[in-house]
Amino acid sequence: MKNVKKRTFQLKRYKSLSSTNSELKSLVDHASPWLTIITDEQTNGRGRYQRKWISQPGKDLTFSTLFPLCEEIMPFMPNITQLAALAVVKSVETERIKAQIKWPNDIVVKGRKMCGILVEGVTIGCQQNVIVGIGLNVNSKSQVLENNDTTTMFEETGKVFDLYLLLERIITELQTLRDILIQRGISYFTPLLNYYCAYKNEQRTLTINSKTVQATILSVTPTGALSVSINGEIKEIISGEISFKK
Ligand code: BTN
């Protein structure tokens, strides 16, 4: 992998952990910005909506980083997941993998999930922190992950990747995107978020506040919301879930 711009961030490596997000949460009190936790194996990897995150020990990337907050970032807290998603799609694109963002937090390749992102807030006293947890299927085979709806970087390219170079690339990308977010705001990313948006103009089953509806995915708005059409009516979704059902 070439052109990895070196940035400094503290990295803690573990053989086995329950969850990198949980471990970082327990360390956040004394942690420096961008402290990153990586583990070979997660015994209780977590996803959104209390789902489990399964990955193959030593083959896939499971890490969490402490995303630094500042006054300028506060209005864009709901967009941090999208920023992390952009960092991943741009990083894997350098390996010629055309990945898309299944709004707001999944990365898919031709509809098969390759990466999930779990952003969690932790408040200590009056100090707010944000943990960005990323699970990326890298060198495993999706059969091993026992799910036909998933894919891996290895399956997409036939190549084996260095997990640490990949990690460094993603964090460096996220740092750059954060700098841009501070300077330009989330609307600057609208064209990019639309370019990478999965299922555009397709009908999907969405679950919004536990209600399941059929919707056509239209676009990502300048605030980062998802614009959809439900029975001809245009709605903006702030946070929701797109199922794989057609
Ligand atoms: C999802 O698909 O809903 C999000 C999955 C996020 C998984 C990553 S793996 C590293 C970090 N630690 C966790 O326990 N979860 C995230």
PDB file of C-alpha atoms and ligand atoms in Angstrom:
ATOM      1  CA  MET A   1       0.000   0.000   0.000  1.00  0.00           C
ATOM      2  CA  LYS A   2       1.527   3.320  -1.036  1.00  0.00           C
ATOM      3  CA  ASN A   3       1.172   6.992  -0.111  1.00  0.00           C
ATOM      4  CA  VAL A   4       0.337   6.490   3.532  1.00  0.00           C
ATOM      5  CA  LYS A   5       0.785   9.943   5.065  1.00  0.00           C
ATOM      6  CA  LYS A   6       2.183   9.430   8.546  1.00  0.00           C
ATOM      7  CA  ARG A   7       0.225  10.952  11.417  1.00  0.00           C
ATOM      8  CA  THR A   8       0.819  10.401  15.063  1.00  0.00           C
ATOM      9  CA  PHE A   9      -1.777   8.676  17.160  1.00  0.00           C
ATOM     10  CA  GLN A  10      -1.339   6.417  20.126  1.00  0.00           C
ATOM     11  CA  LEU A  11      -2.071   2.777  19.343  1.00  0.00           C
ATOM     12  CA  LYS A  12      -2.843   0.092  21.916  1.00  0.00           C
ATOM     13  CA  ARG A  13      -2.798  -3.468  20.618  1.00  0.00           C
ATOM     14  CA  TYR A  14      -4.519  -6.399  22.313  1.00  0.00           C
ATOM     15  CA  LYS A  15      -4.734 -10.108  21.535  1.00  0.00           C
ATOM     16  CA  SER A  16      -8.303 -10.439  22.736  1.00  0.00           C
ATOM     17  CA  LEU A  17     -10.910  -8.037  24.065  1.00  0.00           C
ATOM     18  CA  SER A  18     -14.622  -8.113  24.659  1.00  0.00           C
ATOM     19  CA  SER A  19     -15.107  -5.043  22.423  1.00  0.00           C
ATOM     20  CA  THR A  20     -12.706  -2.281  21.376  1.00  0.00           C
ATOM     21  CA  ASN A  21     -15.469   0.308  21.887  1.00  0.00           C
ATOM     22  CA  SER A  22     -16.018  -0.925  25.459  1.00  0.00           C
ATOM     23  CA  GLU A  23     -12.272  -0.957  26.189  1.00  0.00           C
ATOM     24  CA  LEU A  24     -11.804   2.581  24.871  1.00  0.00           C
ATOM     25  CA  LYS A  25     -14.809   3.714  26.936  1.00  0.00           C
ATOM     26  CA  SER A  26     -13.083   2.417  30.065  1.00  0.00           C
ATOM     27  CA  LEU A  27      -9.882   4.338  29.176  1.00  0.00           C
ATOM     28  CA  VAL A  28     -11.443   7.561  27.963  1.00  0.00           C
ATOM     29  CA  ASP A  29     -10.875   9.411  31.219  1.00  0.00           C
ATOM     30  CA  HIS A  30      -7.098   9.634  30.678  1.00  0.00           C
ATOM     31  CA  ALA A  31      -6.941   9.114  26.937  1.00  0.00           C
ATOM     32  CA  SER A  32      -5.270  11.381  24.412  1.00  0.00           C
ATOM     33  CA  PRO A  33      -7.117  12.455  21.248  1.00  0.00           C
ATOM     34  CA  TRP A  34      -7.100   9.732  18.586  1.00  0.00           C
ATOM     35  CA  LEU A  35      -6.096   7.027  21.063  1.00  0.00           C
ATOM     36  CA  THR A  36      -6.797   3.901  19.042  1.00  0.00           C
ATOM     37  CA  ILE A  37      -7.484   0.410  20.339  1.00  0.00           C
ATOM     38  CA  ILE A  38      -7.020  -2.566  18.050  1.00  0.00           C
ATOM     39  CA  THR A  39      -7.484  -6.222  18.876  1.00  0.00           C
ATOM     40  CA  ASP A  40      -6.916  -9.514  17.071  1.00  0.00           C
ATOM     41  CA  GLU A  41     -10.139 -10.898  18.473  1.00  0.00           C
ATOM     42  CA  GLN A  42     -13.351  -9.488  19.935  1.00  0.00           C
ATOM     43  CA  THR A  43     -15.374 -11.835  22.113  1.00  0.00           C
ATOM     44  CA  ASN A  44     -18.377  -9.520  22.269  1.00  0.00           C
ATOM     45  CA  GLY A  45     -18.116  -7.232  19.249  1.00  0.00           C
ATOM     46  CA  ARG A  46     -21.145  -4.963  19.156  1.00  0.00           C
ATOM     47  CA  GLY A  47     -23.104  -3.363  16.351  1.00  0.00           C
ATOM     48  CA  ARG A  48     -26.027  -0.971  16.255  1.00  0.00           C
ATOM     49  CA  TYR A  49     -29.379  -2.102  17.667  1.00  0.00           C
ATOM     50  CA  GLN A  50     -27.682  -4.584  20.053  1.00  0.00           C
ATOM     51  CA  ARG A  51     -26.466  -6.693  17.143  1.00  0.00           C
ATOM     52  CA  LYS A  52     -23.326  -8.781  17.380  1.00  0.00           C
ATOM     53  CA  TRP A  53     -20.323  -7.998  15.218  1.00  0.00           C
ATOM     54  CA  ILE A  54     -18.559 -11.157  14.070  1.00  0.00           C
ATOM     55  CA  SER A  55     -15.120 -11.073  12.497  1.00  0.00           C
ATOM     56  CA  GLN A  56     -12.345 -13.579  12.001  1.00  0.00           C
ATOM     57  CA  PRO A  57      -9.565 -13.232  14.609  1.00  0.00           C
ATOM     58  CA  GLY A  58      -6.317 -11.929  13.106  1.00  0.00           C
ATOM     59  CA  LYS A  59      -7.837 -11.616   9.632  1.00  0.00           C
ATOM     60  CA  ASP A  60     -10.207  -8.689   9.942  1.00  0.00           C
ATOM     61  CA  LEU A  61      -9.894  -5.174  11.344  1.00  0.00           C
ATOM     62  CA  THR A  62     -11.625  -4.348  14.596  1.00  0.00           C
ATOM     63  CA  PHE A  63     -10.644  -1.042  16.149  1.00  0.00           C
ATOM     64  CA  SER A  64     -11.924   2.038  17.932  1.00  0.00           C
ATOM     65  CA  THR A  65     -10.524   5.540  17.998  1.00  0.00           C
ATOM     66  CA  LEU A  66     -11.191   8.543  20.206  1.00  0.00           C
ATOM     67  CA  PHE A  67     -12.542  11.216  17.872  1.00  0.00           C
ATOM     68  CA  PRO A  68     -11.609  14.649  19.293  1.00  0.00           C
ATOM     69  CA  LEU A  69     -14.493  17.017  19.847  1.00  0.00           C
ATOM     70  CA  CYS A  70     -14.293  20.806  19.770  1.00  0.00           C
ATOM     71  CA  GLU A  71     -16.823  23.629  19.626  1.00  0.00           C
ATOM     72  CA  GLU A  72     -16.841  23.693  15.816  1.00  0.00           C
ATOM     73  CA  ILE A  73     -17.616  19.962  15.638  1.00  0.00           C
ATOM     74  CA  MET A  74     -20.580  20.062  18.046  1.00  0.00           C
ATOM     75  CA  PRO A  75     -23.235  20.988  15.416  1.00  0.00           C
ATOM     76  CA  PHE A  76     -22.026  18.040  13.354  1.00  0.00           C
ATOM     77  CA  MET A  77     -22.105  15.327  16.027  1.00  0.00           C
ATOM     78  CA  PRO A  78     -24.766  13.313  14.112  1.00  0.00           C
ATOM     79  CA  ASN A  79     -22.514  13.398  11.037  1.00  0.00           C
ATOM     80  CA  ILE A  80     -19.456  11.745  12.603  1.00  0.00           C
ATOM     81  CA  THR A  81     -20.672   8.310  11.452  1.00  0.00           C
ATOM     82  CA  GLN A  82     -20.842   9.610   7.879  1.00  0.00           C
ATOM     83  CA  LEU A  83     -17.366  11.050   8.157  1.00  0.00           C
ATOM     84  CA  ALA A  84     -16.046   7.663   9.327  1.00  0.00           C
ATOM     85  CA  ALA A  85     -17.918   5.952   6.484  1.00  0.00           C
ATOM     86  CA  LEU A  86     -16.274   8.327   3.991  1.00  0.00           C
ATOM     87  CA  ALA A  87     -12.857   7.588   5.514  1.00  0.00           C
ATOM     88  CA  VAL A  88     -13.424   3.857   4.939  1.00  0.00           C
ATOM     89  CA  VAL A  89     -14.774   4.070   1.367  1.00  0.00           C
ATOM     90  CA  LYS A  90     -11.968   6.413   0.346  1.00  0.00           C
ATOM     91  CA  SER A  91      -9.377   4.133   1.962  1.00  0.00           C
ATOM     92  CA  VAL A  92     -10.602   0.969   0.260  1.00  0.00           C
ATOM     93  CA  GLU A  93     -10.988   2.836  -3.026  1.00  0.00           C
ATOM     94  CA  THR A  94      -7.195   3.187  -3.130  1.00  0.00           C
ATOM     95  CA  GLU A  95      -7.221  -0.630  -3.366  1.00  0.00           C
ATOM     96  CA  ARG A  96      -9.642  -0.388  -6.319  1.00  0.00           C
ATOM     97  CA  ILE A  97     -12.633  -1.538  -4.307  1.00  0.00           C
ATOM     98  CA  LYS A  98     -15.746   0.378  -5.289  1.00  0.00           C
ATOM     99  CA  ALA A  99     -17.581   0.521  -1.995  1.00  0.00           C
ATOM    100  CA  GLN A 100     -20.728   2.464  -1.183  1.00  0.00           C
ATOM    101  CA  ILE A 101     -22.261   3.845   1.984  1.00  0.00           C
ATOM    102  CA  LYS A 102     -25.519   2.269   3.049  1.00  0.00           C
ATOM    103  CA  TRP A 103     -26.714   5.289   4.952  1.00  0.00           C
ATOM    104  CA  PRO A 104     -25.738   5.987   7.623  1.00  0.00           C
ATOM    105  CA  ASN A 105     -23.175   3.475   8.902  1.00  0.00           C
ATOM    106  CA  ASP A 106     -22.629   0.456   6.677  1.00  0.00           C
ATOM    107  CA  ILE A 107     -20.182   0.026   3.843  1.00  0.00           C
ATOM    108  CA  VAL A 108     -21.353  -2.303   1.096  1.00  0.00           C
ATOM    109  CA  VAL A 109     -19.881  -3.608  -2.126  1.00  0.00           C
ATOM    110  CA  LYS A 110     -22.523  -4.566  -4.688  1.00  0.00           C
ATOM    111  CA  GLY A 111     -24.994  -4.748  -1.820  1.00  0.00           C
ATOM    112  CA  ARG A 112     -22.850  -7.015   0.371  1.00  0.00           C
ATOM    113  CA  LYS A 113     -21.717  -5.599   3.698  1.00  0.00           C
ATOM    114  CA  MET A 114     -17.964  -5.169   4.138  1.00  0.00           C
ATOM    115  CA  CYS A 115     -17.812  -2.809   7.093  1.00  0.00           C
ATOM    116  CA  GLY A 116     -19.902  -1.585  10.007  1.00  0.00           C
ATOM    117  CA  ILE A 117     -19.384   1.543  12.088  1.00  0.00           C
ATOM    118  CA  LEU A 118     -20.513   2.078  15.656  1.00  0.00           C
ATOM    119  CA  VAL A 119     -20.210   5.643  16.976  1.00  0.00           C
ATOM    120  CA  GLU A 120     -20.859   6.028  20.692  1.00  0.00           C
ATOM    121  CA  GLY A 121     -20.851   9.079  22.944  1.00  0.00           C
ATOM    122  CA  VAL A 122     -19.354   8.936  26.430  1.00  0.00           C
ATOM    123  CA  THR A 123     -19.839  11.774  28.877  1.00  0.00           C
ATOM    124  CA  ILE A 124     -17.504  12.125  31.833  1.00  0.00           C
ATOM    125  CA  GLY A 125     -18.498  15.032  34.057  1.00  0.00           C
ATOM    126  CA  CYS A 126     -19.143  17.805  31.548  1.00  0.00           C
ATOM    127  CA  GLN A 127     -16.670  16.384  29.061  1.00  0.00           C
ATOM    128  CA  GLN A 128     -18.250  14.767  26.001  1.00  0.00           C
ATOM    129  CA  ASN A 129     -16.271  12.191  24.033  1.00  0.00           C
ATOM    130  CA  VAL A 130     -16.965  10.301  20.855  1.00  0.00           C
ATOM    131  CA  ILE A 131     -15.739   6.799  20.149  1.00  0.00           C
ATOM    132  CA  VAL A 132     -15.664   5.644  16.542  1.00  0.00           C
ATOM    133  CA  GLY A 133     -15.610   1.842  16.272  1.00  0.00           C
ATOM    134  CA  ILE A 134     -14.943   0.248  12.911  1.00  0.00           C
ATOM    135  CA  GLY A 135     -15.236  -3.393  11.896  1.00  0.00           C
ATOM    136  CA  LEU A 136     -13.858  -4.026   8.410  1.00  0.00           C
ATOM    137  CA  ASN A 137     -13.846  -7.464   6.782  1.00  0.00           C
ATOM    138  CA  VAL A 138     -10.370  -7.635   5.312  1.00  0.00           C
ATOM    139  CA  ASN A 139      -8.603 -10.981   4.824  1.00  0.00           C
ATOM    140  CA  SER A 140     -11.337 -13.431   5.844  1.00  0.00           C
ATOM    141  CA  LYS A 141     -13.740 -15.245   3.556  1.00  0.00           C
ATOM    142  CA  SER A 142     -17.365 -14.301   3.977  1.00  0.00           C
ATOM    143  CA  GLN A 143     -18.330 -18.007   4.195  1.00  0.00           C
ATOM    144  CA  VAL A 144     -16.328 -18.054   7.436  1.00  0.00           C
ATOM    145  CA  LEU A 145     -18.364 -15.107   8.640  1.00  0.00           C
ATOM    146  CA  GLU A 146     -21.419 -17.335   7.939  1.00  0.00           C
ATOM    147  CA  ASN A 147     -23.335 -14.677   6.133  1.00  0.00           C
ATOM    148  CA  ASN A 148     -24.047 -14.508   2.424  1.00  0.00           C
ATOM    149  CA  ASP A 149     -24.823 -10.833   2.662  1.00  0.00           C
ATOM    150  CA  THR A 150     -21.234  -9.973   3.584  1.00  0.00           C
ATOM    151  CA  THR A 151     -18.040  -9.591   1.627  1.00  0.00           C
ATOM    152  CA  THR A 152     -14.389  -8.968   2.432  1.00  0.00           C
ATOM    153  CA  MET A 153     -11.545  -7.025   0.830  1.00  0.00           C
ATOM    154  CA  PHE A 154      -9.853 -10.340   0.044  1.00  0.00           C
ATOM    155  CA  GLU A 155     -12.942 -11.601  -1.763  1.00  0.00           C
ATOM    156  CA  GLU A 156     -13.234  -8.416  -3.784  1.00  0.00           C
ATOM    157  CA  THR A 157      -9.586  -8.348  -4.907  1.00  0.00           C
ATOM    158  CA  GLY A 158      -7.957 -11.747  -4.250  1.00  0.00           C
ATOM    159  CA  LYS A 159      -5.306  -9.823  -2.282  1.00  0.00           C
ATOM    160  CA  VAL A 160      -4.197 -10.080   1.345  1.00  0.00           C
ATOM    161  CA  PHE A 161      -3.858  -6.739   3.134  1.00  0.00           C
ATOM    162  CA  ASP A 162      -1.672  -5.471   5.963  1.00  0.00           C
ATOM    163  CA  LEU A 163      -4.155  -4.669   8.720  1.00  0.00           C
ATOM    164  CA  TYR A 164      -1.964  -2.010  10.347  1.00  0.00           C
ATOM    165  CA  LEU A 165      -1.349  -0.072   7.131  1.00  0.00           C
ATOM    166  CA  LEU A 166      -5.055  -0.156   6.471  1.00  0.00           C
ATOM    167  CA  LEU A 167      -5.808   1.075   9.992  1.00  0.00           C
ATOM    168  CA  GLU A 168      -3.315   3.909   9.593  1.00  0.00           C
ATOM    169  CA  ARG A 169      -4.807   4.893   6.268  1.00  0.00           C
ATOM    170  CA  ILE A 170      -8.349   5.012   7.655  1.00  0.00           C
ATOM    171  CA  ILE A 171      -7.385   7.080  10.695  1.00  0.00           C
ATOM    172  CA  THR A 172      -5.288   9.479   8.617  1.00  0.00           C
ATOM    173  CA  GLU A 173      -8.230   9.900   6.242  1.00  0.00           C
ATOM    174  CA  LEU A 174     -10.607  10.485   9.158  1.00  0.00           C
ATOM    175  CA  GLN A 175      -8.251  13.117  10.579  1.00  0.00           C
ATOM    176  CA  THR A 176      -8.139  14.927   7.244  1.00  0.00           C
ATOM    177  CA  LEU A 177     -11.935  14.779   6.875  1.00  0.00           C
ATOM    178  CA  ARG A 178     -12.373  16.115  10.417  1.00  0.00           C
ATOM    179  CA  ASP A 179     -10.115  19.090   9.587  1.00  0.00           C
ATOM    180  CA  ILE A 180     -12.254  19.805   6.504  1.00  0.00           C
ATOM    181  CA  LEU A 181     -15.474  19.433   8.530  1.00  0.00           C
ATOM    182  CA  ILE A 182     -14.253  22.094  10.947  1.00  0.00           C
ATOM    183  CA  GLN A 183     -13.388  24.479   8.115  1.00  0.00           C
ATOM    184  CA  ARG A 184     -16.253  23.858   5.680  1.00  0.00           C
ATOM    185  CA  GLY A 185     -19.124  22.156   7.529  1.00  0.00           C
ATOM    186  CA  ILE A 186     -20.991  18.993   6.526  1.00  0.00           C
ATOM    187  CA  SER A 187     -22.580  20.564   3.410  1.00  0.00           C
ATOM    188  CA  TYR A 188     -19.125  20.537   1.809  1.00  0.00           C
ATOM    189  CA  PHE A 189     -19.377  16.727   1.743  1.00  0.00           C
ATOM    190  CA  THR A 190     -22.831  16.569   0.088  1.00  0.00           C
ATOM    191  CA  PRO A 191     -21.529  15.718  -3.416  1.00  0.00           C
ATOM    192  CA  LEU A 192     -19.199  13.055  -2.005  1.00  0.00           C
ATOM    193  CA  LEU A 193     -21.890  11.547   0.237  1.00  0.00           C
ATOM    194  CA  ASN A 194     -24.227  11.382  -2.756  1.00  0.00           C
ATOM    195  CA  TYR A 195     -21.554   9.882  -4.974  1.00  0.00           C
ATOM    196  CA  TYR A 196     -21.002   7.040  -2.515  1.00  0.00           C
ATOM    197  CA  CYS A 197     -24.673   6.640  -1.485  1.00  0.00           C
ATOM    198  CA  ALA A 198     -25.886   3.047  -2.011  1.00  0.00           C
ATOM    199  CA  TYR A 199     -29.294   2.152  -3.492  1.00  0.00           C
ATOM    200  CA  LYS A 200     -29.962   5.592  -4.978  1.00  0.00           C
ATOM    201  CA  ASN A 201     -33.293   5.614  -6.865  1.00  0.00           C
ATOM    202  CA  GLU A 202     -33.967   2.075  -5.653  1.00  0.00           C
ATOM    203  CA  GLN A 203     -36.854   0.963  -3.528  1.00  0.00           C
ATOM    204  CA  ARG A 204     -35.852  -0.340  -0.089  1.00  0.00           C
ATOM    205  CA  THR A 205     -37.511  -1.406   3.097  1.00  0.00           C
ATOM    206  CA  LEU A 206     -36.742   1.110   5.829  1.00  0.00           C
ATOM    207  CA  THR A 207     -37.436   0.787   9.510  1.00  0.00           C
ATOM    208  CA  ILE A 208     -38.081   4.214  10.977  1.00  0.00           C
ATOM    209  CA  ASN A 209     -38.948   4.364  14.685  1.00  0.00           C
ATOM    210  CA  SER A 210     -39.843   0.649  14.578  1.00  0.00           C
ATOM    211  CA  LYS A 211     -42.185   1.233  11.617  1.00  0.00           C
ATOM    212  CA  THR A 212     -41.400  -0.593   8.390  1.00  0.00           C
ATOM    213  CA  VAL A 213     -42.074   1.277   5.166  1.00  0.00           C
ATOM    214  CA  GLN A 214     -41.263   0.971   1.478  1.00  0.00           C
ATOM    215  CA  ALA A 215     -39.248   3.944   0.300  1.00  0.00           C
ATOM    216  CA  THR A 216     -37.275   5.078  -2.710  1.00  0.00           C
ATOM    217  CA  ILE A 217     -33.833   6.357  -1.739  1.00  0.00           C
ATOM    218  CA  LEU A 218     -33.394   9.806  -3.301  1.00  0.00           C
ATOM    219  CA  SER A 219     -30.309  11.591  -1.969  1.00  0.00           C
ATOM    220  CA  VAL A 220     -28.248  12.744   0.990  1.00  0.00           C
ATOM    221  CA  THR A 221     -29.220  16.312   1.916  1.00  0.00           C
ATOM    222  CA  PRO A 222     -26.782  19.134   2.768  1.00  0.00           C
ATOM    223  CA  THR A 223     -27.310  18.384   6.478  1.00  0.00           C
ATOM    224  CA  GLY A 224     -26.439  14.719   5.936  1.00  0.00           C
ATOM    225  CA  ALA A 225     -30.018  13.439   6.292  1.00  0.00           C
ATOM    226  CA  LEU A 226     -31.391  10.827   3.889  1.00  0.00           C
ATOM    227  CA  SER A 227     -34.098  12.058   1.559  1.00  0.00           C
ATOM    228  CA  VAL A 228     -36.575   9.337   0.586  1.00  0.00           C
ATOM    229  CA  SER A 229     -39.901   9.117  -1.144  1.00  0.00           C
ATOM    230  CA  ILE A 230     -42.634   7.197   0.695  1.00  0.00           C
ATOM    231  CA  ASN A 231     -45.868   6.815  -1.286  1.00  0.00           C
ATOM    232  CA  GLY A 232     -44.905   9.860  -3.335  1.00  0.00           C
ATOM    233  CA  GLU A 233     -44.252  11.979  -0.250  1.00  0.00           C
ATOM    234  CA  ILE A 234     -40.681  13.224   0.283  1.00  0.00           C
ATOM    235  CA  LYS A 235     -39.288  12.763   3.785  1.00  0.00           C
ATOM    236  CA  GLU A 236     -35.925  13.450   5.380  1.00  0.00           C
ATOM    237  CA  ILE A 237     -34.662  10.793   7.724  1.00  0.00           C
ATOM    238  CA  ILE A 238     -32.292  11.925  10.431  1.00  0.00           C
ATOM    239  CA  SER A 239     -31.476   8.462  11.677  1.00  0.00           C
ATOM    240  CA  GLY A 240     -32.875   5.188  10.473  1.00  0.00           C
ATOM    241  CA  GLU A 241     -32.186   1.763   9.222  1.00  0.00           C
ATOM    242  CA  ILE A 242     -32.274   0.384   5.715  1.00  0.00           C
ATOM    243  CA  SER A 243     -32.907  -3.314   5.542  1.00  0.00           C
ATOM    244  CA  PHE A 244     -31.631  -5.536   2.751  1.00  0.00           C
ATOM    245  CA  LYS A 245     -35.158  -6.520   1.726  1.00  0.00           C
ATOM    246  CA  LYS A 246     -36.258  -5.244  -1.665  1.00  0.00           C
TER     247      LYS A 246
HETATM  248  C1  BTN B   1     -22.879  -2.306  12.817  1.00  0.00           C
HETATM  249  O1  BTN B   1     -22.750  -2.950  11.773  1.00  0.00           O
HETATM  250  O2  BTN B   1     -23.995  -2.129  13.343  1.00  0.00           O
HETATM  251  C2  BTN B   1     -21.672  -1.681  13.448  1.00  0.00           C
HETATM  252  C3  BTN B   1     -20.586  -2.697  13.708  1.00  0.00           C
HETATM  253  C4  BTN B   1     -19.389  -2.074  14.386  1.00  0.00           C
HETATM  254  C5  BTN B   1     -18.347  -3.103  14.765  1.00  0.00           C
HETATM  255  C6  BTN B   1     -17.101  -2.481  15.326  1.00  0.00           C
HETATM  256  S1  BTN B   1     -15.793  -3.635  15.482  1.00  0.00           S
HETATM  257  C7  BTN B   1     -14.852  -2.510  16.435  1.00  0.00           C
HETATM  258  C8  BTN B   1     -15.821  -1.800  17.354  1.00  0.00           C
HETATM  259  N1  BTN B   1     -16.014  -2.564  18.571  1.00  0.00           N
HETATM  260  C9  BTN B   1     -17.267  -3.033  18.685  1.00  0.00           C
HETATM  261  O3  BTN B   1     -17.687  -3.716  19.629  1.00  0.00           O
HETATM  262  N2  BTN B   1     -17.987  -2.652  17.631  1.00  0.00           N
HETATM  263  C10 BTN B   1     -17.228  -1.836  16.707  1.00  0.00           C
END
